[in-house]
């Protein structure tokens, strides 16, 4: 029988309405289990690791990602797959971080949750948990797992974790993946799209627990001032910056702006250019406005999501690599998080 470990971190999926406080409060996994008797009819041998107290996803931190990676590492040989119950607000960050931290992953790690608490009559929690469990347990006829990677399952769709983004706070369809196809879709049957799934590695699992969160985000907008830019680029201990630009990587060409970025780069700060658009890719040099960035040493984030870019930068900065090696690896797809455009 397939053995699955459910890791319950918290989130809306584990909330109930408290009549006294008139607000939602977190509950333990036992109460979730009581609302989900279907778990016992699935034919899956499942076990639970529950965070106590449960964590609101808004409080998610790199230290918890390291703890999650360690939980999976310590139990990796005992289970066929892992399902992480997680709040949706930062789920894409956690999925992206774990994808980089779990090198040579050959078992499914599926994150899921819900938009409505499991105690609500119209909750989406039951379907999300049940199908995530089913996907985590599915194998090919030769015994290999269907999805040997970190994924997000939500509202009938399975996405690569480092390609997904939460885009809606009210719909059950909370996530999408603009730059990469879904890995599976659940209807009457679960239809896998095997050609989009990462190949199963042959090397043993290697877990990286060190992350460096000394990064900042510079999102440009018309009218941004030098004082704002300098305040972000001159944070003490800063090692990396995610630069959110317009369109395919464009930014203002005002001399003071380019000078600020160039000065930061000369101090050893790595600046990664990603687009503010949810879909599409950075193409440095395509327009004159991005040639300036390319010329001073800005690194292209290609089509990475904000969540993937930030966690990848934290991951690489934590690996004690050389400055040049980090810049090189930013532009290399490590876990399927980006697409390299063909040069024409």
Short mmCIF file of N, CA, C and O in Angstrom, two decimals, residues 8 10-18 23-28 31-32 35 54-57 114 116-120 123:
data_model
loop_
_atom_site.label_atom_id
_atom_site.label_comp_id
_atom_site.label_asym_id
_atom_site.label_seq_id
_atom_site.Cartn_x
_atom_site.Cartn_y
_atom_site.Cartn_z
N UNK A 8 0.97 19.08 7.90
CA UNK A 8 -0.03 20.13 8.13
C UNK A 8 0.66 21.34 8.74
O UNK A 8 1.08 21.30 9.90
N UNK A 10 -0.81 24.62 8.47
CA UNK A 10 -1.84 25.58 8.86
C UNK A 10 -2.53 26.14 7.65
O UNK A 10 -2.63 25.49 6.61
N UNK A 11 -3.03 27.37 7.75
CA UNK A 11 -3.72 28.01 6.63
C UNK A 11 -5.22 27.92 6.75
O UNK A 11 -5.78 27.33 7.69
N UNK A 12 -5.91 28.50 5.76
CA UNK A 12 -7.37 28.54 5.77
C UNK A 12 -7.99 27.15 5.82
O UNK A 12 -9.05 26.96 6.42
N UNK A 13 -7.32 26.17 5.20
CA UNK A 13 -7.85 24.80 5.20
C UNK A 13 -8.10 24.32 6.61
O UNK A 13 -9.04 23.56 6.86
N UNK A 14 -7.31 24.77 7.58
CA UNK A 14 -7.47 24.36 8.96
C UNK A 14 -8.04 25.45 9.84
O UNK A 14 -7.49 25.74 10.89
N UNK A 15 -9.12 26.05 9.39
CA UNK A 15 -9.77 27.11 10.16
C UNK A 15 -11.24 26.75 10.39
O UNK A 15 -11.86 26.09 9.55
N UNK A 16 -11.76 27.19 11.52
CA UNK A 16 -13.19 27.09 11.77
C UNK A 16 -13.66 28.43 12.34
O UNK A 16 -12.86 29.20 12.89
N UNK A 17 -14.94 28.68 12.19
CA UNK A 17 -15.52 29.93 12.71
C UNK A 17 -15.79 29.79 14.19
O UNK A 17 -16.44 28.85 14.64
N UNK A 18 -15.25 30.72 14.95
CA UNK A 18 -15.43 30.72 16.40
C UNK A 18 -16.61 31.62 16.75
O UNK A 18 -16.58 32.83 16.50
N UNK A 23 -14.63 35.23 14.61
CA UNK A 23 -13.53 35.23 13.64
C UNK A 23 -13.08 33.80 13.41
O UNK A 23 -13.42 32.88 14.17
N UNK A 24 -12.29 33.59 12.34
CA UNK A 24 -11.75 32.27 12.05
C UNK A 24 -10.56 31.99 12.98
O UNK A 24 -9.73 32.87 13.22
N UNK A 25 -10.50 30.76 13.47
CA UNK A 25 -9.36 30.37 14.30
C UNK A 25 -8.79 29.05 13.79
O UNK A 25 -9.51 28.22 13.22
N UNK A 26 -7.47 28.84 13.97
CA UNK A 26 -6.86 27.60 13.49
C UNK A 26 -7.26 26.40 14.33
O UNK A 26 -7.53 26.52 15.53
N UNK A 27 -7.30 25.25 13.71
CA UNK A 27 -7.62 24.00 14.40
C UNK A 27 -6.50 22.99 14.14
O UNK A 27 -5.68 23.15 13.24
N UNK A 28 -6.47 21.95 14.93
CA UNK A 28 -5.49 20.89 14.75
C UNK A 28 -5.92 19.92 13.66
O UNK A 28 -7.05 19.96 13.18
N UNK A 31 -9.17 17.69 13.93
CA UNK A 31 -10.46 18.26 13.53
C UNK A 31 -10.62 18.26 12.02
O UNK A 31 -11.73 18.11 11.50
N UNK A 32 -9.53 18.44 11.29
CA UNK A 32 -9.59 18.32 9.83
C UNK A 32 -9.98 16.90 9.46
O UNK A 32 -10.84 16.67 8.61
N UNK A 35 -13.55 16.11 9.65
CA UNK A 35 -14.35 16.68 8.57
C UNK A 35 -14.07 16.02 7.22
O UNK A 35 -14.66 16.42 6.21
N UNK A 54 -0.46 25.70 14.52
CA UNK A 54 -0.49 25.90 13.07
C UNK A 54 0.01 27.29 12.69
O UNK A 54 -0.11 28.24 13.48
N UNK A 55 0.56 27.41 11.49
CA UNK A 55 1.17 28.66 11.04
C UNK A 55 0.28 29.32 9.99
O UNK A 55 -0.06 28.69 8.99
N UNK A 56 -0.08 30.56 10.21
CA UNK A 56 -0.73 31.33 9.16
C UNK A 56 0.28 31.55 8.05
O UNK A 56 1.44 31.88 8.32
N UNK A 57 -0.13 31.38 6.81
CA UNK A 57 0.85 31.46 5.72
C UNK A 57 1.47 32.84 5.61
O UNK A 57 2.57 32.99 5.06
N UNK A 114 -6.93 25.56 0.71
CA UNK A 114 -8.29 25.88 0.29
C UNK A 114 -8.54 27.37 0.43
O UNK A 114 -7.80 28.08 1.11
N UNK A 116 -11.82 28.25 1.29
CA UNK A 116 -12.79 28.24 2.38
C UNK A 116 -12.39 27.20 3.42
O UNK A 116 -11.88 26.14 3.06
N UNK A 117 -12.58 27.46 4.70
CA UNK A 117 -12.22 26.50 5.75
C UNK A 117 -12.93 25.16 5.55
O UNK A 117 -14.04 25.10 4.99
N UNK A 118 -12.32 24.11 6.04
CA UNK A 118 -12.86 22.78 5.82
C UNK A 118 -14.21 22.59 6.51
O UNK A 118 -15.01 21.73 6.12
N UNK A 119 -14.51 23.40 7.51
CA UNK A 119 -15.78 23.27 8.20
C UNK A 119 -16.95 23.91 7.48
O UNK A 119 -18.11 23.69 7.84
N UNK A 120 -16.68 24.71 6.44
CA UNK A 120 -17.74 25.35 5.67
C UNK A 120 -18.41 24.33 4.74
O UNK A 120 -17.75 23.46 4.16
N UNK A 123 -16.97 24.26 1.18
CA UNK A 123 -15.52 24.30 1.16
C UNK A 123 -14.92 23.59 -0.06
O UNK A 123 -15.45 22.59 -0.54
#
